[in-house]
RNA sequence: GUCCCCAUCGUCUAGCCCGGUCUAGGACCACGCCCUUUCACGGCGUAAACAGGGGUUCGAAUCCCCUUGGGGACACCA
């Protein structure tokens, strides 16, 4: 299906201080759709509710979109800067008798609503102000109380073809005469949305399925205004682990939280794109350009998916592994600095060292924070030996002389390179008549404090002879029951 | 209370529109084996689903209805 004219989609967040993962996902779908059709991706800030809006909060949303790599076209639009465009549309409806003034106070309406809920009646405006007599209207006009404008919903049925859900329809009798202009002259959401989508020539409205009820209202507004509505596509809502809307209970709602947790934006985009959409084959790891190429609204599913962070972590690990060491250094560095293991300057000075460290670690990382977690010993010798490891590898009586001999061998090596490190350790094991493993495990524990990690020989080479020998000797002392206080920190 | 939407492994999903090729495929997670100095990666394998009930049909995961379950919406918020 190829849209007739230019594809123009929009994402319309309200400034709340953060970019919600749900909004991020909706943005991704809109963006993929726009890029697939070589159309435009518009950003519109819905800040008509002045009480709750703050220009500063907008920047956080833009930052989130930038991080994900969702570049927008044209300048962002702000509804708050467009207040002058809405009244004329409302005026037109008023003149045609398709809308009417409502003098009911918010307090009164609230009261009526609460009453309806209490009496378990359906909550709907009673059209009190539509039925006003001419005298009453005159009297009210003379008093000049604040008045809002309501759309008069005609009887009938409203239906449309949703690009995801198919044919949908709704009885107009269940739709309220909603307020389109507040008494202070500002438009309400549904009205501003219609006017803006029209003026911005939006071709497809792609948003969460929680907006389906709004779509009927907006369709009625389009009809009253006599303008052609865009096409609609509603997305299944991504749910938290408890199956309700994603909330703080699920760990994180702001996209920036995921950045802090050590996720890569590409993994985030890939994962979120697949949450409710699939290319139809078995592909899962997809680059952004593959996603753009394959994306279509027809393949969006209709049921609400659960956001499973475990799968996201797996995917993130795949992305970390596929990145080359040079790219990975700047990605991992902030987390190492955050953990106090190095500094920005040190990273630059010891770039080659960083590259090797990151290269050794990346196969085991699922999050960027794992680099700090698993690689501490590359930056400091201030670490404790894993108690389990001590029990397992430092307890045999022969272990100590073995480590001492290894330290001796290493210090007398001509060249401390991978080849020599391995040959000399294996040679020693053979001379001692033990398996190499018997020597490898204590050595790993002595030099890293850990029982697991990258290839021992490779990490020893990266650590360097001096550091390795020193750490071996310290372990020998420790085993003798006379541990050396570890206080040397290598920051660079 | 009223209305709307949805329903395949624990989770994400393929298959559904155009019934037979489905003893239901892939992925995450779990478990086992292999590789291996450890961990991880990788490879191989195991466990795991058509919500229930009625129809229609020679035949239903696929079409229809009901039940149940889940989600969402009903503001001078967006």
Coordinates of C-alpha atoms (C1' of nucleotides) in Angstrom, one line a residue:
Chain A
X1 CA 0.0 0.0 0.0
X2 CA 1.6 3.3 -1.0
X3 CA 0.1 6.4 0.6
X4 CA -1.1 8.9 -2.0
X5 CA 0.8 12.0 -1.0
X6 CA 3.7 12.6 1.2
X7 CA 3.8 10.7 4.4
X8 CA 3.9 13.0 7.4
X9 CA 3.7 11.6 10.9
X10 CA 4.1 13.1 14.3
X11 CA 5.0 12.3 17.8
X12 CA 3.2 14.5 20.3
X13 CA 4.5 14.2 23.8
X14 CA 3.5 16.5 26.6
X15 CA 6.3 17.8 28.6
X16 CA 6.4 15.8 31.8
X17 CA 10.1 15.9 32.6
X18 CA 11.1 12.7 31.0
X19 CA 10.6 10.5 27.9
X20 CA 8.5 7.6 28.9
X21 CA 9.5 4.2 27.4
X22 CA 6.0 4.0 26.0
X23 CA 6.3 7.3 24.2
X24 CA 9.8 6.3 23.1
X25 CA 8.3 3.2 21.5
X26 CA 5.5 5.1 19.8
X27 CA 8.2 7.5 18.5
X28 CA 10.2 4.6 17.1
X29 CA 7.2 3.3 15.2
X30 CA 6.4 6.7 13.8
X31 CA 10.0 7.3 12.9
X32 CA 10.4 3.9 11.2
X33 CA 7.2 4.5 9.3
X34 CA 8.3 7.9 8.2
X35 CA 11.8 6.8 7.2
X36 CA 10.4 3.7 5.4
X37 CA 8.2 5.9 3.2
X38 CA 10.8 8.7 2.9
X39 CA 8.3 11.0 4.6
X40 CA 8.6 13.4 7.5
X41 CA 8.7 12.8 11.2
X42 CA 7.3 15.8 13.1
X43 CA 7.7 16.7 16.7
X44 CA 4.9 18.5 18.4
X45 CA 5.0 19.4 22.0
X46 CA 1.5 19.3 23.5
X47 CA 1.7 21.9 26.2
X48 CA -1.7 23.5 26.2
X49 CA -2.0 22.6 29.9
X50 CA 0.1 25.5 31.1
X51 CA -0.1 24.5 34.8
X52 CA 1.7 21.4 34.1
X53 CA 4.1 22.5 31.4
X54 CA 7.6 23.8 31.8
X55 CA 9.8 24.6 28.8
X56 CA 12.8 23.1 30.7
X57 CA 11.1 19.8 30.7
X58 CA 10.9 19.7 27.0
X59 CA 14.7 19.5 26.6
X60 CA 14.7 16.2 28.5
X61 CA 12.4 14.7 25.9
X62 CA 14.5 16.0 23.0
X63 CA 17.5 14.5 24.7
X64 CA 15.9 11.2 24.9
X65 CA 14.9 11.2 21.2
X66 CA 18.4 12.3 20.2
X67 CA 19.9 9.5 22.3
X68 CA 17.8 6.9 20.5
X69 CA 18.8 8.4 17.2
X70 CA 15.3 9.5 16.2
X71 CA 16.0 12.6 14.3
X72 CA 13.0 14.8 13.6
X73 CA 12.2 16.9 10.6
X74 CA 11.4 20.6 10.7
X75 CA 11.4 22.6 13.9
X76 CA 9.5 21.2 16.9
X77 CA 6.0 22.8 17.1
X78 CA 4.7 24.0 20.4
X79 CA 1.0 24.1 20.9
X80 CA 1.4 26.9 23.5
X81 CA 2.8 29.1 20.8
X82 CA -0.2 28.5 18.6
X83 CA -3.0 29.6 20.8
X84 CA -4.2 32.1 18.3
X85 CA -5.0 29.6 15.6
X86 CA -7.6 27.6 17.4
X87 CA -10.4 30.1 18.2
X88 CA -11.3 30.7 14.5
X89 CA -11.9 27.0 14.1
X90 CA -14.2 26.9 17.1
X91 CA -15.9 30.1 16.0
X92 CA -16.8 28.4 12.7
X93 CA -18.4 25.5 14.5
X94 CA -20.3 27.9 16.7
X95 CA -21.7 29.8 13.7
X96 CA -22.8 26.6 12.0
X97 CA -24.5 25.4 15.1
X98 CA -22.2 22.5 15.5
X99 CA -20.9 23.7 18.8
X100 CA -22.4 25.6 21.7
X101 CA -21.4 27.7 24.7
X102 CA -21.4 26.0 28.1
X103 CA -21.8 28.1 31.2
X104 CA -21.6 25.2 33.7
X105 CA -18.8 25.7 36.2
X106 CA -16.1 23.1 36.5
X107 CA -17.1 22.6 40.1
X108 CA -20.7 21.9 39.1
X109 CA -19.6 19.5 36.4
X110 CA -17.3 17.7 38.8
X111 CA -20.1 17.4 41.3
X112 CA -22.4 15.9 38.7
X113 CA -19.8 13.5 37.6
X114 CA -19.1 12.3 41.1
X115 CA -22.8 11.9 41.6
X116 CA -23.1 9.7 38.5
X117 CA -20.3 7.5 39.6
X118 CA -21.8 7.2 43.1
X119 CA -25.1 6.2 41.6
X120 CA -23.3 3.9 39.1
X121 CA -24.7 5.8 36.1
X122 CA -22.7 6.4 33.1
X123 CA -20.7 9.6 33.2
X124 CA -21.9 12.0 30.5
X125 CA -22.7 15.7 30.1
X126 CA -26.4 16.3 30.4
X127 CA -26.5 19.0 27.7
X128 CA -27.8 21.4 30.2
X129 CA -26.5 24.4 28.3
X130 CA -27.7 23.1 24.9
X131 CA -31.2 23.3 26.1
X132 CA -31.0 26.8 27.4
X133 CA -33.9 29.1 26.5
X134 CA -33.3 32.4 24.8
X135 CA -34.1 34.3 28.0
X136 CA -31.7 32.2 30.0
X137 CA -29.0 32.7 27.5
X138 CA -29.5 36.5 27.5
X139 CA -29.5 36.5 31.2
X140 CA -26.3 34.5 31.4
X141 CA -24.6 36.7 28.7
X142 CA -25.5 39.7 30.8
X143 CA -23.9 38.1 33.8
X144 CA -21.0 37.1 31.7
X145 CA -19.8 34.1 33.6
X146 CA -16.8 32.2 32.1
X147 CA -18.0 30.0 29.2
X148 CA -16.5 27.1 27.4
X149 CA -17.3 25.8 24.0
X150 CA -18.7 22.3 23.5
X151 CA -19.0 20.3 20.3
X152 CA -22.5 19.0 19.7
X153 CA -22.1 15.3 19.0
X154 CA -24.7 14.2 16.4
X155 CA -26.6 11.0 16.6
X156 CA -25.3 8.0 14.6
X157 CA -22.3 5.8 14.4
X158 CA -18.7 6.7 13.8
X159 CA -16.5 4.2 12.1
X160 CA -13.1 4.1 10.5
X161 CA -10.5 1.7 9.2
X162 CA -7.6 1.4 11.6
X163 CA -4.3 0.3 9.9
X164 CA -3.6 -2.0 12.8
X165 CA -7.0 -3.0 14.2
X166 CA -9.1 -3.0 11.0
X167 CA -12.7 -1.7 10.9
X168 CA -13.7 -0.1 14.2
X169 CA -16.9 1.7 15.0
X170 CA -18.6 3.3 17.9
X171 CA -22.1 4.6 18.8
X172 CA -22.1 8.4 19.0
X173 CA -24.6 8.1 21.9
X174 CA -21.7 7.0 24.1
X175 CA -19.7 10.1 23.3
X176 CA -19.8 13.2 25.4
X177 CA -20.4 16.7 24.1
X178 CA -16.8 17.4 24.8
X179 CA -15.3 20.8 25.6
X180 CA -13.2 22.0 22.7
X181 CA -12.3 25.4 24.1
X182 CA -11.8 26.1 27.7
X183 CA -13.4 29.2 29.3
X184 CA -10.1 30.9 29.2
X185 CA -9.8 30.6 25.5
X186 CA -7.3 27.7 25.3
X187 CA -8.1 24.6 23.3
X188 CA -8.4 21.2 24.9
X189 CA -6.3 18.3 23.8
X190 CA -8.7 16.7 21.3
X191 CA -9.5 19.9 19.5
X192 CA -5.9 21.2 19.4
X193 CA -4.8 17.8 18.1
X194 CA -7.3 17.9 15.2
X195 CA -6.5 21.4 14.2
X196 CA -2.8 20.8 14.4
X197 CA -2.8 17.5 12.6
X198 CA -4.8 19.3 9.9
X199 CA -2.6 22.3 9.7
X200 CA 0.6 20.3 9.8
X201 CA -0.8 18.0 7.0
X202 CA -0.3 14.9 9.1
X203 CA -1.1 11.9 6.9
X204 CA -1.0 9.2 9.5
X205 CA -1.6 9.3 13.2
X206 CA 0.2 6.5 14.9
X207 CA -0.3 6.3 18.6
X208 CA -1.1 4.0 21.5
X209 CA -4.4 2.1 21.5
X210 CA -5.4 4.0 24.6
X211 CA -6.3 6.7 22.1
X212 CA -8.9 4.8 20.3
X213 CA -11.7 6.5 22.2
X214 CA -10.2 9.8 21.3
X215 CA -10.1 8.9 17.7
X216 CA -13.9 8.7 17.5
X217 CA -14.1 12.1 19.1
X218 CA -11.6 13.6 16.8
X219 CA -13.2 12.0 13.8
X220 CA -16.4 13.8 14.7
X221 CA -14.5 17.0 15.0
X222 CA -13.0 16.5 11.5
X223 CA -16.5 15.9 10.2
X224 CA -17.9 19.0 11.9
X225 CA -15.0 21.1 10.5
X226 CA -15.5 19.6 7.1
X227 CA -11.9 18.5 6.7
X228 CA -10.5 15.1 5.7
X229 CA -9.1 13.2 8.6
X230 CA -5.7 11.5 8.4
X231 CA -5.3 7.7 8.5
X232 CA -5.1 6.2 11.9
X233 CA -3.0 3.3 13.3
X234 CA -3.2 2.4 16.9
X235 CA -0.4 0.5 18.5
X236 CA -0.8 -2.1 21.2
X237 CA 0.2 -0.7 24.6
X238 CA 3.4 -2.2 26.1
X239 CA 2.8 -3.4 29.6
X240 CA 4.8 -3.8 32.7
X241 CA 5.6 -7.2 34.2
X242 CA 2.3 -7.0 36.2
X243 CA 0.5 -6.5 32.9
X244 CA -0.6 -3.0 33.7
X245 CA 0.8 0.2 32.1
X246 CA 4.5 0.4 32.6
X247 CA 5.1 2.2 35.9
X248 CA 7.9 2.9 38.3
X249 CA 7.3 -0.6 39.8
X250 CA 8.8 -2.0 36.6
X251 CA 12.1 -0.4 37.4
X252 CA 12.3 2.4 35.0
X253 CA 9.9 4.5 33.0
X254 CA 12.2 7.1 31.6
X255 CA 14.3 6.3 28.6
X256 CA 17.3 8.0 30.2
X257 CA 17.1 5.5 33.1
X258 CA 17.9 2.8 30.6
X259 CA 20.9 4.7 29.4
X260 CA 22.1 4.9 32.9
X261 CA 21.6 1.2 33.4
X262 CA 24.1 0.7 30.6
X263 CA 21.9 0.0 27.6
X264 CA 22.9 1.0 24.1
X265 CA 20.4 3.1 22.1
X266 CA 20.6 0.7 19.1
X267 CA 19.6 -2.2 21.3
X268 CA 16.8 -0.2 22.8
X269 CA 15.4 0.7 19.4
X270 CA 15.7 -2.8 18.1
X271 CA 14.0 -4.3 21.2
X272 CA 11.2 -1.7 21.4
X273 CA 10.6 -2.1 17.6
X274 CA 10.1 -5.8 18.1
X275 CA 7.7 -5.3 21.0
X276 CA 4.5 -5.4 19.1
X277 CA 5.9 -5.8 15.6
X278 CA 7.8 -8.4 13.8
X279 CA 9.3 -8.6 10.3
X280 CA 7.4 -11.8 9.6
X281 CA 10.5 -14.0 9.5
X282 CA 12.8 -15.1 12.3
X283 CA 15.0 -12.1 12.4
X284 CA 15.5 -10.5 15.8
X285 CA 18.8 -8.7 15.7
X286 CA 18.2 -6.0 13.2
X287 CA 20.1 -2.9 12.4
X288 CA 18.3 0.4 12.2
X289 CA 18.4 0.3 8.4
X290 CA 17.0 -3.2 8.3
X291 CA 14.2 -2.1 10.6
X292 CA 13.4 0.9 8.3
X293 CA 13.5 -1.4 5.3
X294 CA 11.2 -4.1 6.9
X295 CA 8.8 -1.9 8.8
X296 CA 5.1 -1.9 8.0
X297 CA 2.0 -1.1 10.0
X298 CA 0.3 -4.2 8.7
X299 CA 2.6 -6.4 10.7
X300 CA 2.0 -4.6 14.0
X301 CA 0.2 -7.0 16.4
X302 CA -3.0 -6.2 18.2
X303 CA -2.4 -7.5 21.6
X304 CA -0.5 -5.7 24.3
X305 CA 3.0 -7.0 24.9
X306 CA 4.8 -7.3 28.2
X307 CA 8.1 -5.5 28.5
X308 CA 10.7 -8.1 29.4
X309 CA 13.9 -6.6 30.5
X310 CA 15.7 -9.9 30.4
X311 CA 15.4 -10.1 26.7
X312 CA 16.5 -6.5 26.4
X313 CA 19.6 -7.4 28.3
X314 CA 20.4 -10.3 26.1
X315 CA 20.0 -8.1 23.0
X316 CA 22.1 -5.4 24.6
X317 CA 24.9 -8.0 25.1
X318 CA 24.7 -8.9 21.5
X319 CA 25.1 -5.3 20.5
X320 CA 28.1 -4.8 22.8
X321 CA 29.8 -7.9 21.4
X322 CA 29.3 -6.8 17.8
X323 CA 30.8 -3.3 18.4
X324 CA 34.5 -3.1 17.8
X325 CA 36.9 -2.2 20.6
X326 CA 37.6 1.3 19.4
X327 CA 33.9 2.2 19.5
X328 CA 33.4 0.5 22.8
X329 CA 35.9 2.5 24.7
X330 CA 34.0 5.8 24.7
X331 CA 30.8 3.9 25.5
X332 CA 32.2 2.0 28.5
X333 CA 34.4 4.8 29.8
X334 CA 31.6 6.9 31.4
X335 CA 30.6 3.9 33.5
X336 CA 34.2 3.2 34.5
X337 CA 34.6 6.8 35.5
X338 CA 31.3 6.7 37.4
X339 CA 32.6 3.7 39.3
X340 CA 35.7 5.6 40.2
X341 CA 38.0 3.3 38.4
X342 CA 39.5 5.8 36.0
X343 CA 39.3 9.4 34.8
X344 CA 38.5 11.0 31.5
X345 CA 42.1 12.0 31.0
X346 CA 43.4 8.6 31.8
X347 CA 41.1 7.1 29.3
X348 CA 42.6 9.3 26.6
X349 CA 46.1 8.8 27.6
X350 CA 45.8 5.0 27.9
X351 CA 43.5 4.5 24.9
X352 CA 45.4 1.4 23.7
X353 CA 45.2 -0.1 27.2
X354 CA 41.5 0.7 27.3
X355 CA 40.9 -1.0 24.0
X356 CA 42.5 -4.2 25.2
X357 CA 40.6 -4.2 28.4
X358 CA 37.3 -3.6 26.7
X359 CA 38.1 -6.2 24.1
X360 CA 38.8 -8.8 26.8
X361 CA 35.6 -8.0 28.7
X362 CA 33.0 -7.4 26.1
X363 CA 32.2 -11.1 25.5
X364 CA 30.9 -11.3 29.0
X365 CA 29.0 -8.0 29.2
X366 CA 25.3 -7.5 28.8
X367 CA 25.2 -4.0 30.2
X368 CA 27.8 -1.3 29.9
X369 CA 27.9 -1.2 33.6
X370 CA 29.3 -4.7 33.5
X371 CA 32.6 -3.4 32.3
X372 CA 33.1 -1.7 35.7
X373 CA 31.8 -4.7 37.5
X374 CA 33.9 -7.3 35.8
X375 CA 37.0 -5.3 35.1
X376 CA 37.8 -3.6 38.3
X377 CA 41.2 -5.3 38.6
X378 CA 42.4 -3.7 35.4
X379 CA 42.3 -0.4 37.1
X380 CA 43.2 -1.1 40.7
X381 CA 44.8 -3.8 42.9
X382 CA 42.5 -2.8 45.7
X383 CA 40.3 -5.8 45.6
X384 CA 39.4 -8.7 47.9
X385 CA 39.8 -12.3 47.0
X386 CA 36.5 -14.0 46.5
X387 CA 36.0 -16.1 49.6
X388 CA 34.8 -19.0 47.6
X389 CA 37.9 -18.8 45.5
X390 CA 40.2 -18.7 48.5
X391 CA 38.6 -21.8 49.8
X392 CA 38.9 -23.6 46.5
X393 CA 42.3 -22.4 45.1
X394 CA 44.4 -21.0 47.9
X395 CA 43.9 -23.8 50.4
X396 CA 46.2 -26.5 49.2
X397 CA 49.5 -26.4 50.9
X398 CA 51.5 -26.6 47.7
X399 CA 49.8 -23.7 46.2
X400 CA 52.0 -21.2 47.8
X401 CA 55.4 -22.4 46.5
X402 CA 53.8 -22.8 43.1
X403 CA 52.7 -19.2 43.0
X404 CA 56.1 -18.1 44.3
X405 CA 57.9 -20.0 41.5
X406 CA 55.6 -18.6 38.9
X407 CA 56.3 -15.1 40.1
X408 CA 60.0 -15.8 39.9
X409 CA 59.7 -17.2 36.4
X410 CA 57.7 -14.3 35.2
X411 CA 60.1 -11.8 36.6
X412 CA 63.0 -13.4 34.8
X413 CA 61.2 -13.7 31.5
X414 CA 62.9 -12.1 28.5
X415 CA 59.7 -10.9 27.0
X416 CA 56.4 -10.7 28.8
X417 CA 54.1 -11.5 25.9
X418 CA 51.2 -13.9 25.4
X419 CA 53.3 -16.7 24.1
X420 CA 55.9 -16.5 26.8
X421 CA 53.3 -16.1 29.6
X422 CA 51.5 -19.3 28.5
X423 CA 54.5 -21.4 27.7
X424 CA 56.2 -20.5 30.9
X425 CA 53.2 -21.3 33.0
X426 CA 52.5 -24.6 31.3
X427 CA 56.2 -25.5 31.5
X428 CA 56.2 -24.9 35.2
X429 CA 53.1 -27.0 35.7
X430 CA 54.7 -29.8 33.7
X431 CA 57.8 -29.7 35.8
X432 CA 55.7 -29.8 39.0
X433 CA 53.8 -32.7 37.6
X434 CA 50.5 -31.0 37.9
X435 CA 47.8 -30.0 35.5
X436 CA 48.0 -26.4 34.2
X437 CA 44.6 -25.8 35.7
X438 CA 46.1 -26.2 39.2
X439 CA 48.2 -23.3 38.5
X440 CA 45.9 -21.2 36.4
X441 CA 43.1 -20.9 38.9
X442 CA 45.2 -19.7 41.8
X443 CA 46.9 -17.3 39.5
X444 CA 43.6 -15.9 38.3
X445 CA 42.5 -15.4 41.9
X446 CA 45.8 -13.8 42.8
X447 CA 45.8 -11.3 40.0
X448 CA 42.1 -10.5 39.7
X449 CA 40.5 -11.5 43.0
X450 CA 38.0 -13.4 40.9
X451 CA 37.4 -17.0 39.9
X452 CA 36.1 -16.2 36.5
X453 CA 37.0 -13.9 33.7
X454 CA 38.7 -13.6 30.4
X455 CA 41.5 -15.9 29.2
X456 CA 44.1 -15.8 31.9
X457 CA 47.1 -15.4 29.6
X458 CA 45.6 -12.5 27.8
X459 CA 44.6 -10.7 30.9
X460 CA 48.1 -11.1 32.4
X461 CA 49.7 -9.7 29.3
X462 CA 47.4 -6.7 29.5
X463 CA 48.1 -6.2 33.2
X464 CA 51.8 -6.3 32.5
X465 CA 54.7 -8.0 34.2
X466 CA 55.3 -5.7 37.1
X467 CA 51.7 -5.7 38.2
X468 CA 51.4 -9.5 37.8
X469 CA 54.5 -10.3 39.7
X470 CA 53.6 -7.9 42.5
X471 CA 50.1 -9.4 42.8
X472 CA 51.5 -12.9 42.8
X473 CA 53.8 -12.0 45.6
X474 CA 51.0 -10.4 47.5
X475 CA 49.0 -13.6 47.2
X476 CA 51.8 -15.6 48.5
X477 CA 52.0 -13.4 51.6
X478 CA 48.2 -13.5 51.9
X479 CA 48.2 -17.3 51.9
X480 CA 50.9 -17.4 54.5
X481 CA 48.4 -15.7 56.7
X482 CA 50.0 -12.4 56.5
X483 CA 48.2 -10.3 54.0
X484 CA 49.7 -7.1 52.7
X485 CA 47.4 -4.1 52.9
X486 CA 46.2 -3.3 49.4
X487 CA 46.2 0.4 48.9
X488 CA 47.7 1.1 45.6
X489 CA 45.3 2.5 43.1
X490 CA 46.2 2.7 39.4
X491 CA 44.3 5.5 37.8
X492 CA 46.3 5.9 34.8
Chain B
rG1 C1' -21.7 2.0 36.0
rU2 C1' -21.2 2.6 30.4
rC3 C1' -18.3 1.7 26.2
rC4 C1' -14.0 -0.1 23.3
rC5 C1' -9.9 -3.4 22.3
rC6 C1' -7.3 -8.0 22.9
rA7 C1' -6.5 -13.6 23.7
rU8 C1' -0.5 -19.3 20.6
rC9 C1' 5.1 -21.8 25.3
rG10 C1' 6.5 -17.9 31.9
rU11 C1' 7.9 -13.6 28.2
rC12 C1' 8.4 -11.5 22.9
rU13 C1' 6.5 -13.7 18.6
rA14 C1' 5.6 -16.9 13.4
rG15 C1' 1.3 -19.3 11.7
rC16 C1' -4.8 -16.8 11.5
rC17 C1' -7.0 -12.5 6.7
rC18 C1' -7.0 -16.9 1.8
rG19 C1' -9.4 -23.5 7.0
rG20 C1' -5.9 -29.3 5.5
rU21 C1' 1.5 -28.4 4.2
rC22 C1' 1.0 -27.5 12.4
rU23 C1' 2.9 -34.5 15.6
rA24 C1' 2.3 -25.5 16.0
rG25 C1' 8.2 -22.7 14.0
rG26 C1' 11.9 -18.9 16.0
rA27 C1' 13.9 -16.0 20.2
rC28 C1' 14.6 -14.7 25.7
rC29 C1' 14.6 -17.4 30.3
rA30 C1' 15.6 -22.4 32.6
rC31 C1' 18.0 -27.1 32.3
rG32 C1' 21.6 -30.7 29.9
rC33 C1' 25.7 -31.8 26.6
rC34 C1' 29.9 -30.1 23.5
rC35 C1' 33.9 -26.4 23.1
rU36 C1' 37.2 -24.7 27.2
rU37 C1' 42.0 -22.9 32.5
rU38 C1' 37.2 -20.4 34.7
rC39 C1' 33.1 -17.4 33.2
rA40 C1' 31.0 -15.7 29.0
rC41 C1' 30.4 -16.4 23.7
rG42 C1' 29.3 -20.1 20.2
rG43 C1' 27.3 -25.1 18.8
rC44 C1' 23.8 -29.1 19.9
rG45 C1' 19.7 -30.7 22.6
rU46 C1' 15.5 -30.9 26.5
rA47 C1' 11.3 -28.8 29.0
rA48 C1' 7.4 -25.3 27.7
rA49 C1' 1.5 -22.9 24.2
rC50 C1' -3.3 -22.9 20.3
rA51 C1' -7.8 -19.9 27.6
rG52 C1' -12.7 -22.9 28.1
rG53 C1' -17.3 -24.3 25.8
rG54 C1' -20.4 -24.5 21.8
rG55 C1' -21.2 -24.3 16.6
rU56 C1' -19.9 -24.3 10.8
rU57 C1' -17.0 -28.0 8.0
rC58 C1' -15.0 -34.2 5.5
rG59 C1' -11.4 -31.3 8.3
rA60 C1' -10.3 -25.3 12.8
rA61 C1' -4.8 -22.5 16.1
rU62 C1' -7.1 -20.5 11.7
rC63 C1' -14.4 -18.8 10.4
rC64 C1' -18.9 -17.6 13.9
rC65 C1' -21.2 -17.3 18.9
rC66 C1' -20.9 -17.5 24.3
rU67 C1' -18.1 -17.7 28.8
rU68 C1' -13.7 -16.5 31.2
rG69 C1' -9.4 -13.7 31.5
rG70 C1' -6.4 -9.4 30.5
rG71 C1' -6.0 -4.3 28.9
rG72 C1' -7.9 0.5 27.9
rA73 C1' -11.2 4.9 27.8
rC74 C1' -15.1 7.7 29.9
rA75 C1' -11.9 15.7 32.8
rC76 C1' -12.4 23.3 31.3
rC77 C1' -5.2 16.4 31.7
rA78 C1' -2.7 15.0 27.5

